[in-house]
Short mmCIF file of C-alpha atoms in Angstrom, two decimals:
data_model
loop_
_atom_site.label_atom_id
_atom_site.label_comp_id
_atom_site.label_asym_id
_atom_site.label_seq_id
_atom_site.Cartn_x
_atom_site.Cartn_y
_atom_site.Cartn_z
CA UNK R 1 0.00 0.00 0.00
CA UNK R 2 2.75 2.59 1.46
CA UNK R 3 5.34 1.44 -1.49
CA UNK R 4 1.93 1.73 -4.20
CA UNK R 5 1.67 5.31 -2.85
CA UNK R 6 4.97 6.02 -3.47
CA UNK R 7 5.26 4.81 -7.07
CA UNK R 8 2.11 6.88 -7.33
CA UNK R 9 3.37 10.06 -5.87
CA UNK R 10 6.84 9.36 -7.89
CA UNK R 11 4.81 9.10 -11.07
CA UNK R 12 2.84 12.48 -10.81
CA UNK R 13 5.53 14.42 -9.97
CA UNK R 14 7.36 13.17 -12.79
CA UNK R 15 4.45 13.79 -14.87
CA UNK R 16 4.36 17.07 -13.08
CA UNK R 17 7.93 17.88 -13.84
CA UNK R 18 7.87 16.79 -17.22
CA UNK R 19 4.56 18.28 -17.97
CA UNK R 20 5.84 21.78 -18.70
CA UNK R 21 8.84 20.19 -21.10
CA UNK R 22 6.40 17.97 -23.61
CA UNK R 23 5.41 19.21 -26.66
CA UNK R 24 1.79 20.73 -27.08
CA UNK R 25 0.55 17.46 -28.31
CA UNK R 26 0.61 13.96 -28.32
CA UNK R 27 2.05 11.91 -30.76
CA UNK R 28 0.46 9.93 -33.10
CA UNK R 29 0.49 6.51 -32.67
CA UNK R 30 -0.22 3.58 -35.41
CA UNK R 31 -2.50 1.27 -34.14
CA UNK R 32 -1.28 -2.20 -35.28
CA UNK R 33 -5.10 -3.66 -37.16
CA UNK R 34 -3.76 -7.41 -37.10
CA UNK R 35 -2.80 -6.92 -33.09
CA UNK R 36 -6.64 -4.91 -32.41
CA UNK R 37 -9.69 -6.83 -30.99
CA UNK R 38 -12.37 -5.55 -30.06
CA UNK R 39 -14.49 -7.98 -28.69
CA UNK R 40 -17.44 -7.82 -26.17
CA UNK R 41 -18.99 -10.22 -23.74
CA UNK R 42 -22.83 -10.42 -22.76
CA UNK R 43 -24.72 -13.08 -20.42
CA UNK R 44 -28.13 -14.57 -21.11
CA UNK R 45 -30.30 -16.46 -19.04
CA UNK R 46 -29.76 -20.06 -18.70
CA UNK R 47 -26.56 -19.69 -21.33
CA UNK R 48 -22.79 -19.39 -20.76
CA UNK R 49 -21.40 -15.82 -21.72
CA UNK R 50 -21.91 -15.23 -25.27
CA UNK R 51 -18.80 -13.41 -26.45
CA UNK R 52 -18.39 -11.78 -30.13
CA UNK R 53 -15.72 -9.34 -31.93
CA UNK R 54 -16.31 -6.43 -34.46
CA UNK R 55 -14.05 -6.91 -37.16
CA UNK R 56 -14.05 -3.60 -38.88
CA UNK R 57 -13.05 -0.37 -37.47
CA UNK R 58 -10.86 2.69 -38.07
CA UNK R 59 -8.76 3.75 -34.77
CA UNK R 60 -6.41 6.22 -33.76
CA UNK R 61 -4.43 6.89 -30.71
CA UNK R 62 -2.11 9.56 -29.61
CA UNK R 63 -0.17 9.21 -26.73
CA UNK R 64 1.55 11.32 -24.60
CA UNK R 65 3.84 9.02 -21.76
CA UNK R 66 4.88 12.21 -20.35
CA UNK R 67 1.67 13.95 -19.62
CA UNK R 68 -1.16 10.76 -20.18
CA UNK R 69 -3.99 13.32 -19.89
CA UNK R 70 -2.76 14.64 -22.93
CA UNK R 71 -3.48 11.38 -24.86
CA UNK R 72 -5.92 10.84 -27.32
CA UNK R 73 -8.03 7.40 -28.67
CA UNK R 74 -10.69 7.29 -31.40
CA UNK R 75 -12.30 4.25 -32.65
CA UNK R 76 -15.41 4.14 -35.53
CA UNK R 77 -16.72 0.53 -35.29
CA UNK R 78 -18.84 -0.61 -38.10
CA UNK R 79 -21.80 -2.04 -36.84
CA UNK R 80 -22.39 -4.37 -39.48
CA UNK R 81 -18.97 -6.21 -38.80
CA UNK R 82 -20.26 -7.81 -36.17
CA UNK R 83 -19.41 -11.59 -35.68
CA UNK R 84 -20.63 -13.86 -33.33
CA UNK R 85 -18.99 -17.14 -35.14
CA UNK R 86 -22.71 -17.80 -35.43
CA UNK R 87 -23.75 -16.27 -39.27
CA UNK R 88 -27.70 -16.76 -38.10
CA UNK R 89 -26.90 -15.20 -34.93
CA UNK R 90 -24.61 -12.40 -36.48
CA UNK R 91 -28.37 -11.79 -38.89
CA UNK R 92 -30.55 -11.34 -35.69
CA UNK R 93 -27.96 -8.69 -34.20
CA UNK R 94 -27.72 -6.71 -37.25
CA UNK R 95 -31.49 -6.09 -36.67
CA UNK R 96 -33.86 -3.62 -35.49
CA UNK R 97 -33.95 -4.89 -31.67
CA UNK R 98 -30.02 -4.66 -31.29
CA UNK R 99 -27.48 -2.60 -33.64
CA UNK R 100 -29.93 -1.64 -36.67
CA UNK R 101 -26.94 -1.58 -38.86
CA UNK R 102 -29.44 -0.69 -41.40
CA UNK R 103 -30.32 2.95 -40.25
CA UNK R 104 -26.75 2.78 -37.73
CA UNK R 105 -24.11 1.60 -39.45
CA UNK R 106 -21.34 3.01 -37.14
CA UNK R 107 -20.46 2.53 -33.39
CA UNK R 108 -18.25 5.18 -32.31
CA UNK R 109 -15.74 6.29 -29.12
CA UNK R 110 -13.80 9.59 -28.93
CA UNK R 111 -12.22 9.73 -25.86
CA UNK R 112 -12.04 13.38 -23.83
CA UNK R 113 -10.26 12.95 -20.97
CA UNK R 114 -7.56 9.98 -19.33
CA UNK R 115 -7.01 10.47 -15.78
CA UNK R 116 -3.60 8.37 -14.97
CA UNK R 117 -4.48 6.02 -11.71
CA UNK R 118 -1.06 4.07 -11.56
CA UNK R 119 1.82 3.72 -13.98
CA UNK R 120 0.08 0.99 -15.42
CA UNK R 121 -3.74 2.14 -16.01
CA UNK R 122 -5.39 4.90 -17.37
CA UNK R 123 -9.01 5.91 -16.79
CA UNK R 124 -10.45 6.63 -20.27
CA UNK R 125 -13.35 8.87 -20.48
CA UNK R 126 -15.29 9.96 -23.54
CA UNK R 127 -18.63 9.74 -25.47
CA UNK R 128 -19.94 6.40 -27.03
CA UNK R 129 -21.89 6.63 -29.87
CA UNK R 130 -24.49 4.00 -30.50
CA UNK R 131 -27.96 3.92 -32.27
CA UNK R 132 -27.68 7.33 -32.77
CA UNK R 133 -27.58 8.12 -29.13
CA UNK R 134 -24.19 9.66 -27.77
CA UNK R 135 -23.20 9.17 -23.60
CA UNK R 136 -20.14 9.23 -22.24
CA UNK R 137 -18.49 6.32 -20.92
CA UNK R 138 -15.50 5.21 -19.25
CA UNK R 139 -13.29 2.79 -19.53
CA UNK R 140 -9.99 1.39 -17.54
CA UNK R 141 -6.91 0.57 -19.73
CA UNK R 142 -3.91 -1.38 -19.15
CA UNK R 143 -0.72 0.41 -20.17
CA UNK R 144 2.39 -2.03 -20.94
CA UNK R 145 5.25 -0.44 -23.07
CA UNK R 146 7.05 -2.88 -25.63
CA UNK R 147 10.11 -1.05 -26.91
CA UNK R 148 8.54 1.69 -28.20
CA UNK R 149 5.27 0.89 -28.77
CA UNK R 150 2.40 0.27 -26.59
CA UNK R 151 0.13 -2.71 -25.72
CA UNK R 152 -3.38 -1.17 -24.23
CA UNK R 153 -5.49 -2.98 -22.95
CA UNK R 154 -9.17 -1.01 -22.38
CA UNK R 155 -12.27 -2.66 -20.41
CA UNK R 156 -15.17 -1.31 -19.49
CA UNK R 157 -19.18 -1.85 -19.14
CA UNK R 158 -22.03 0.00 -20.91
CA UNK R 159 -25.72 -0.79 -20.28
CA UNK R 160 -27.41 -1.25 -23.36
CA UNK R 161 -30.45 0.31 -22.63
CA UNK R 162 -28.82 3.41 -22.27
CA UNK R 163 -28.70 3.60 -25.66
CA UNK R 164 -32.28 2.22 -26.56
CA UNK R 165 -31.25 -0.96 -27.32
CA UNK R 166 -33.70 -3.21 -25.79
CA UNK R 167 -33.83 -6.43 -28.12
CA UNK R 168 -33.98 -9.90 -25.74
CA UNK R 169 -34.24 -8.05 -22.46
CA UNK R 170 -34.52 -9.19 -19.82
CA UNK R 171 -33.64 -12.71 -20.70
CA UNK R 172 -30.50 -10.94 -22.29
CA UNK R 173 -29.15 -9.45 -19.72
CA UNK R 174 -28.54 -5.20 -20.26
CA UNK R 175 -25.10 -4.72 -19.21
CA UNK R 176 -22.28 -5.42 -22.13
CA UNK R 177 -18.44 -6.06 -21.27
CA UNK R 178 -16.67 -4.34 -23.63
CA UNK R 179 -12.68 -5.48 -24.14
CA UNK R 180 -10.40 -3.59 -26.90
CA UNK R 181 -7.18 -4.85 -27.36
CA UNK R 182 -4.60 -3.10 -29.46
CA UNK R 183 -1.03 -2.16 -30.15
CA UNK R 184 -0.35 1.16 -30.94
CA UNK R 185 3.43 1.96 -32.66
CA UNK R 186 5.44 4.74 -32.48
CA UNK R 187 5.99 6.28 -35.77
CA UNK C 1 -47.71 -38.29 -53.43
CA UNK C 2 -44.44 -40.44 -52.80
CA UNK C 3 -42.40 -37.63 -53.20
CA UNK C 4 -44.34 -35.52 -50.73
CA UNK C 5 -44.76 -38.28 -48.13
CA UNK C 6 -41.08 -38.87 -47.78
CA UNK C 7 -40.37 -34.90 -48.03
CA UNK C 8 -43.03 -34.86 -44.66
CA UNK C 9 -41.45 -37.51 -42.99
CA UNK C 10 -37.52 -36.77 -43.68
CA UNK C 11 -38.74 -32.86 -42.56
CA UNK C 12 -40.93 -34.23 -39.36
CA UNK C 13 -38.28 -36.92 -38.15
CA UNK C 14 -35.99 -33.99 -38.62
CA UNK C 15 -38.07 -31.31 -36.97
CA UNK C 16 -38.85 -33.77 -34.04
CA UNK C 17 -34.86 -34.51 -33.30
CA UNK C 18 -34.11 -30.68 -33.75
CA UNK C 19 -36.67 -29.79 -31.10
CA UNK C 20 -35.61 -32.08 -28.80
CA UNK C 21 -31.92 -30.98 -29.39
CA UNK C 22 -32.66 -27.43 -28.68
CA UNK C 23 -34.66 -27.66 -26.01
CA UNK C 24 -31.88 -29.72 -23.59
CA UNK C 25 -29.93 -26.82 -23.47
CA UNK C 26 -30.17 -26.44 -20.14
CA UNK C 27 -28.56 -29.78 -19.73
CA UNK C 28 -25.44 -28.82 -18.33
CA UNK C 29 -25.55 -25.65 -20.44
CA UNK C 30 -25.00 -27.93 -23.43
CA UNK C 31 -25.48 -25.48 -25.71
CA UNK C 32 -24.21 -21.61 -25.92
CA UNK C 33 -26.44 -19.03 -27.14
CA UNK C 34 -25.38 -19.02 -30.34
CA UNK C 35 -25.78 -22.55 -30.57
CA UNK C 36 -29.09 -22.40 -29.57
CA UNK C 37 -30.34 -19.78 -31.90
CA UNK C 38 -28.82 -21.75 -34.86
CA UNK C 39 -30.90 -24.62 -33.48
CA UNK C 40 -34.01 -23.09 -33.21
CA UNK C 41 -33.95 -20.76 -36.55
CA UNK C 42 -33.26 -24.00 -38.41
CA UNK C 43 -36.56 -25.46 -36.62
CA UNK C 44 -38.46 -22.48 -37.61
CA UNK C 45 -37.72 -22.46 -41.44
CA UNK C 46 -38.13 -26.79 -41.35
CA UNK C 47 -41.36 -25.91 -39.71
CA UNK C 48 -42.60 -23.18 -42.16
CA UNK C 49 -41.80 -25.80 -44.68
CA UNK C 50 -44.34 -28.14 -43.17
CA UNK C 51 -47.11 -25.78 -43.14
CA UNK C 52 -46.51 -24.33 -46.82
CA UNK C 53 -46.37 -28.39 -47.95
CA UNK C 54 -49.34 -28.74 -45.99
CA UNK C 55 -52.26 -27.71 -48.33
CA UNK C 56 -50.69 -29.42 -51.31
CA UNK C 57 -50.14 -32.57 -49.27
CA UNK C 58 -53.72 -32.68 -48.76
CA UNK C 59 -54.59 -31.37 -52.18
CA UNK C 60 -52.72 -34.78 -53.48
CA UNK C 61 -53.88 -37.33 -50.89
CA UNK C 62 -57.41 -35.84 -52.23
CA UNK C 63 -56.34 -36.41 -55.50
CA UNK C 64 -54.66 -40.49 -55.20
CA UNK C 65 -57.11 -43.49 -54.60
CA UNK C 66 -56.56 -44.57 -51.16
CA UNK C 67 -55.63 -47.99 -50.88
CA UNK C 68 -59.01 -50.51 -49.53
CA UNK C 69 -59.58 -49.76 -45.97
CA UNK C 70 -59.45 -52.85 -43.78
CA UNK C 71 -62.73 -54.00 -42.30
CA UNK C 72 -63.49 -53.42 -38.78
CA UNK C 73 -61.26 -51.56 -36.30
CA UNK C 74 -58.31 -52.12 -37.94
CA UNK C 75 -59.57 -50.01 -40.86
CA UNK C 76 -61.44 -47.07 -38.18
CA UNK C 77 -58.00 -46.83 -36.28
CA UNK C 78 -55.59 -46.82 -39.58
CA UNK C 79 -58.41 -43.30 -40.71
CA UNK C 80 -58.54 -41.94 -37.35
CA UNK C 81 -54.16 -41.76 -37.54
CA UNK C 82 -53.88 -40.88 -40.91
CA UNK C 83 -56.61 -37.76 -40.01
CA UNK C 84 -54.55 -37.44 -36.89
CA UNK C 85 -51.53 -36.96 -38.66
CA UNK C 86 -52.44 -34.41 -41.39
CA UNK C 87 -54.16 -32.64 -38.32
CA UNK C 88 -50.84 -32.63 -36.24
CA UNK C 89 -48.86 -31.60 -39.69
CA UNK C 90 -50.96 -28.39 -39.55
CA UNK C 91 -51.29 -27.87 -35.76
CA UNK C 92 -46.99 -28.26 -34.91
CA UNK C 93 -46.50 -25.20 -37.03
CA UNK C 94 -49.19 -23.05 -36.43
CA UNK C 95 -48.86 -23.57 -32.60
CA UNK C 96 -45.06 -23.01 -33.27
CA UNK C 97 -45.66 -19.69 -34.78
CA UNK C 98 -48.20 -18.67 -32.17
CA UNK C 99 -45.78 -19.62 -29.36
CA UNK C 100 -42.66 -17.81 -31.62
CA UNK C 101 -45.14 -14.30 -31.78
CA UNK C 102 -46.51 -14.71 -28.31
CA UNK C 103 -42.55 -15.03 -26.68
CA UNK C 104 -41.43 -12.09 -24.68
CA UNK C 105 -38.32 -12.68 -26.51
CA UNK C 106 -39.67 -11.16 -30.10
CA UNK C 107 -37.93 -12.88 -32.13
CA UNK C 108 -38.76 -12.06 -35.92
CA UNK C 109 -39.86 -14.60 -37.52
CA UNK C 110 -37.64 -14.43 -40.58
CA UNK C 111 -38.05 -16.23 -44.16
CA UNK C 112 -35.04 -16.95 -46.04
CA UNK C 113 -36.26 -16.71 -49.62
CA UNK C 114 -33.69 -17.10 -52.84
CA UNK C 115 -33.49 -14.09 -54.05
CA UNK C 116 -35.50 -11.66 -52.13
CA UNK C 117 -33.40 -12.48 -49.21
CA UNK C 118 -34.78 -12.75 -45.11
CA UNK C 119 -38.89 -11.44 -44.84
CA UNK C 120 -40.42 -11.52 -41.74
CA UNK C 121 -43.25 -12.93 -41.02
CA UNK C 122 -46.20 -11.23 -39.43
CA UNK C 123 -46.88 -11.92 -35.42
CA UNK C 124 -49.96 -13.87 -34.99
CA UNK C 125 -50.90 -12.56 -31.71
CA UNK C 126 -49.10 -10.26 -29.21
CA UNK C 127 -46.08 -11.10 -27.45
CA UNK C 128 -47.54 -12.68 -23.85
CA UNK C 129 -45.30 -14.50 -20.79
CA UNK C 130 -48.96 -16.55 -19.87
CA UNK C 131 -49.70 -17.37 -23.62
CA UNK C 132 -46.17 -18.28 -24.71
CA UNK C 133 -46.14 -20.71 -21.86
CA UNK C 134 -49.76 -22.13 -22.42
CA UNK C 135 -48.36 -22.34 -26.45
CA UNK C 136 -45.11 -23.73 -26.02
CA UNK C 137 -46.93 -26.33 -23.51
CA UNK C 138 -49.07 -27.16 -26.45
CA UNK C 139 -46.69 -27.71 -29.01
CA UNK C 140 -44.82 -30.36 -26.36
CA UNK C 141 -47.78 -32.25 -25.86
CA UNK C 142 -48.60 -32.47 -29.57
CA UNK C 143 -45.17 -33.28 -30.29
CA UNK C 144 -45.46 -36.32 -28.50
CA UNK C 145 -49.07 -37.39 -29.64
CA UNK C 146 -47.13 -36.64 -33.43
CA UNK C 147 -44.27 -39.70 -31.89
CA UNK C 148 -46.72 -41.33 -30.94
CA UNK C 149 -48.87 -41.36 -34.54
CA UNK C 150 -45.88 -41.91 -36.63
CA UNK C 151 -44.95 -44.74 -34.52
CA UNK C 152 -48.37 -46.16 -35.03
CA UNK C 153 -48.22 -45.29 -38.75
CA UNK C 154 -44.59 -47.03 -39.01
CA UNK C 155 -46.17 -49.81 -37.24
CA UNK C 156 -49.39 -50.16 -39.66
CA UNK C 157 -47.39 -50.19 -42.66
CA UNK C 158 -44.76 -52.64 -40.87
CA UNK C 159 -47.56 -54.98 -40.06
CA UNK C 160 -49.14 -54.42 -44.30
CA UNK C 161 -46.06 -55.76 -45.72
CA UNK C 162 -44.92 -58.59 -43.06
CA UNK C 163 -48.23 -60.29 -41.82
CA UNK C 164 -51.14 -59.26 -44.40
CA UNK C 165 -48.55 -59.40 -46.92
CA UNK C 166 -50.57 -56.91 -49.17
CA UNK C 167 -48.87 -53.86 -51.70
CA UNK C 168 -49.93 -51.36 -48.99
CA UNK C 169 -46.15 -50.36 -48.08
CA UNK C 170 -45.27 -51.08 -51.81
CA UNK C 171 -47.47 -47.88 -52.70
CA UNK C 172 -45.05 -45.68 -50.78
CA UNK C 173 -41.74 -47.64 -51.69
CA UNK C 174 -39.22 -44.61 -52.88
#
């Protein structure tokens, strides 16, 4: 606890110190598309987790090590690239109870701020766009550096009827674990 | 005729094992959701199958000479299965697709057609917790009356060709 503290106070006043001595903005990072996942977990009555991935997005990340608040992540999802490794399934989803790909084809997350909690994980705030409804929402990612580049690690819940998706409920159950995995390269 | 009757049976045999697949999924969670939907939607479209086969089935057993009816009971219980089977090939999918519209699920009931691609189908009645269950009850209990009529039916045709020794079964030989 005492030595966490520490490590904590030595990392914001090194973010402190070098706050002042980092450029304006954060570099841009390329996020690595054969290392990204994002993938999403959801329970259902009577069923083991159902898990499923979205297979195409467009993402970018800028990061600032020095001064983490300072970094950036943006991720449009399409909808329609949803896969359940269940094509009937995958159908069903697509559909007017769940993502309506047909009148909202894109899922969207622009992050606006990251509040650093240890050297190791960020808090990740911004607005999620689904269905046409925007909210913000917050997820925690895992930081590990690898050489230059970055391995994050973001998790985080959302409850689906937030954004007036209401398809299966209740024997679906409302909340959604979200997991995006990606590696992001200096360039 | 032929062709439809063996159509019917490979689709019934093959709706029957389907439904009893699907259904044991909470067997030691046997199956995972998506699993389970795969199941089911297959079950649906078998079962639509049935009912749009249905009229034409009975259009054509109208249409063929029936073979002599056997005197006595034998004869009364052979018309009173056959009726009961053409009534159960009409009453497994229409209770389906009232128990599919009355779930509080809502799932569409979707069409796959060749080259217009998924319709759905129209809700029968309104989605209902009390009427799903009463439905879904139904369809059970006339699932088993349907084992038990095709079992008599097998039997009947079984007993044609080995002890009356007559060209009943030959009629329906593929």
């Amino acid at each position: 606890m005492l030595r966490n503290s520490v490590v904590l106070c030595a990392a914001s006043l090194v973010a402190l110190a070098l706050a002042p001595l980092s450029p304006a903005a954060a570099a841009a990072y390329r996020v690595e598309t054969g290392q990204t996942h994002i993938d999403f977990a959801i329970g259902a009555k009577g069923y083991p987790v159902t898990r499923g991935e979205f297979h195409r997005f467009n993402a970018s990340v800028a990061i600032d090590a020095a001064a983490p608040a300072k970094s950036q992540v943006a991720f449009d999802v399409a909808a329609a690239s949803i896969d359940t490794h269940a094509p009937l399934l995958d159908d069903y989803v697509r559909g007017a109870g769940f993502l309506d790909t047909a009148h909202h084809p894109g899922i969207a997350f622009h992050s606006t701020t990251v509040r650093q909690m240890n050297d190791r994980t960020v808090e990740l705030a911004g607005n999620l766009s689904l269905l046409g409804v925007t909210r913000p929402e917050t997820f925690r990612v895992t930081v590990t550096p690898e050489g230059t580049a970055f391995r994050l690690v973001a998790q985080g819940e959302i409850r689906r009827s937030d954004f007036g998706m209401t398809g299966g409920l209740p024997l679906v159950s409302d909340t959604v674990t979200i997991t995006v995995s990606t590696l992001a390269l200096a360039q | 005729m032929r062709l439809l009757h063996w159509t019917m049976a490979g689709l019934v045999l093959t709706l029957l094992a389907l439904g009893f697949v699907m259904t044991q999924g909470t067997l030691g969670g046997a199956f995972d959701l998506a699993t389970s939907f795969t199941l089911y939607q297959w079950h649906k479209w078998i079962g639509l199958l049935v009912l749009a086969l249905w009229l034409p089935r009975l259009v054509a057993r109208g249409a063929t000479q029936a073979p002599a009816a056997l005197a006595g009971w034998q004869g009364r219980a052979a018309r009173a299965a056959h009726g009961g089977l053409y009534v159960l090939m009409l009453a497994m999918p229409v209770t389906g697709w009232l128990a599919t519209s009355a779930s509080p699920l809502h799932l569409p009931l979707l069409v796959p057609l060749p080259v217009l691609g998924p319709v759905a189908l129209p809700d029968l009645i309104a989605p209902d917790a009390r009427a799903y269950a009463l439905l879904s009850t139904a369809h059970e209990i006339l699932a088993f009356a349907l084992i038990g009529l095709v079992a008599l039916h097998v039997a009947g045709a079984a007993r044609h060709a080995l002890v009356n020794r007559d060209d009943t079964l030959r009629r329906m030989a593929p």
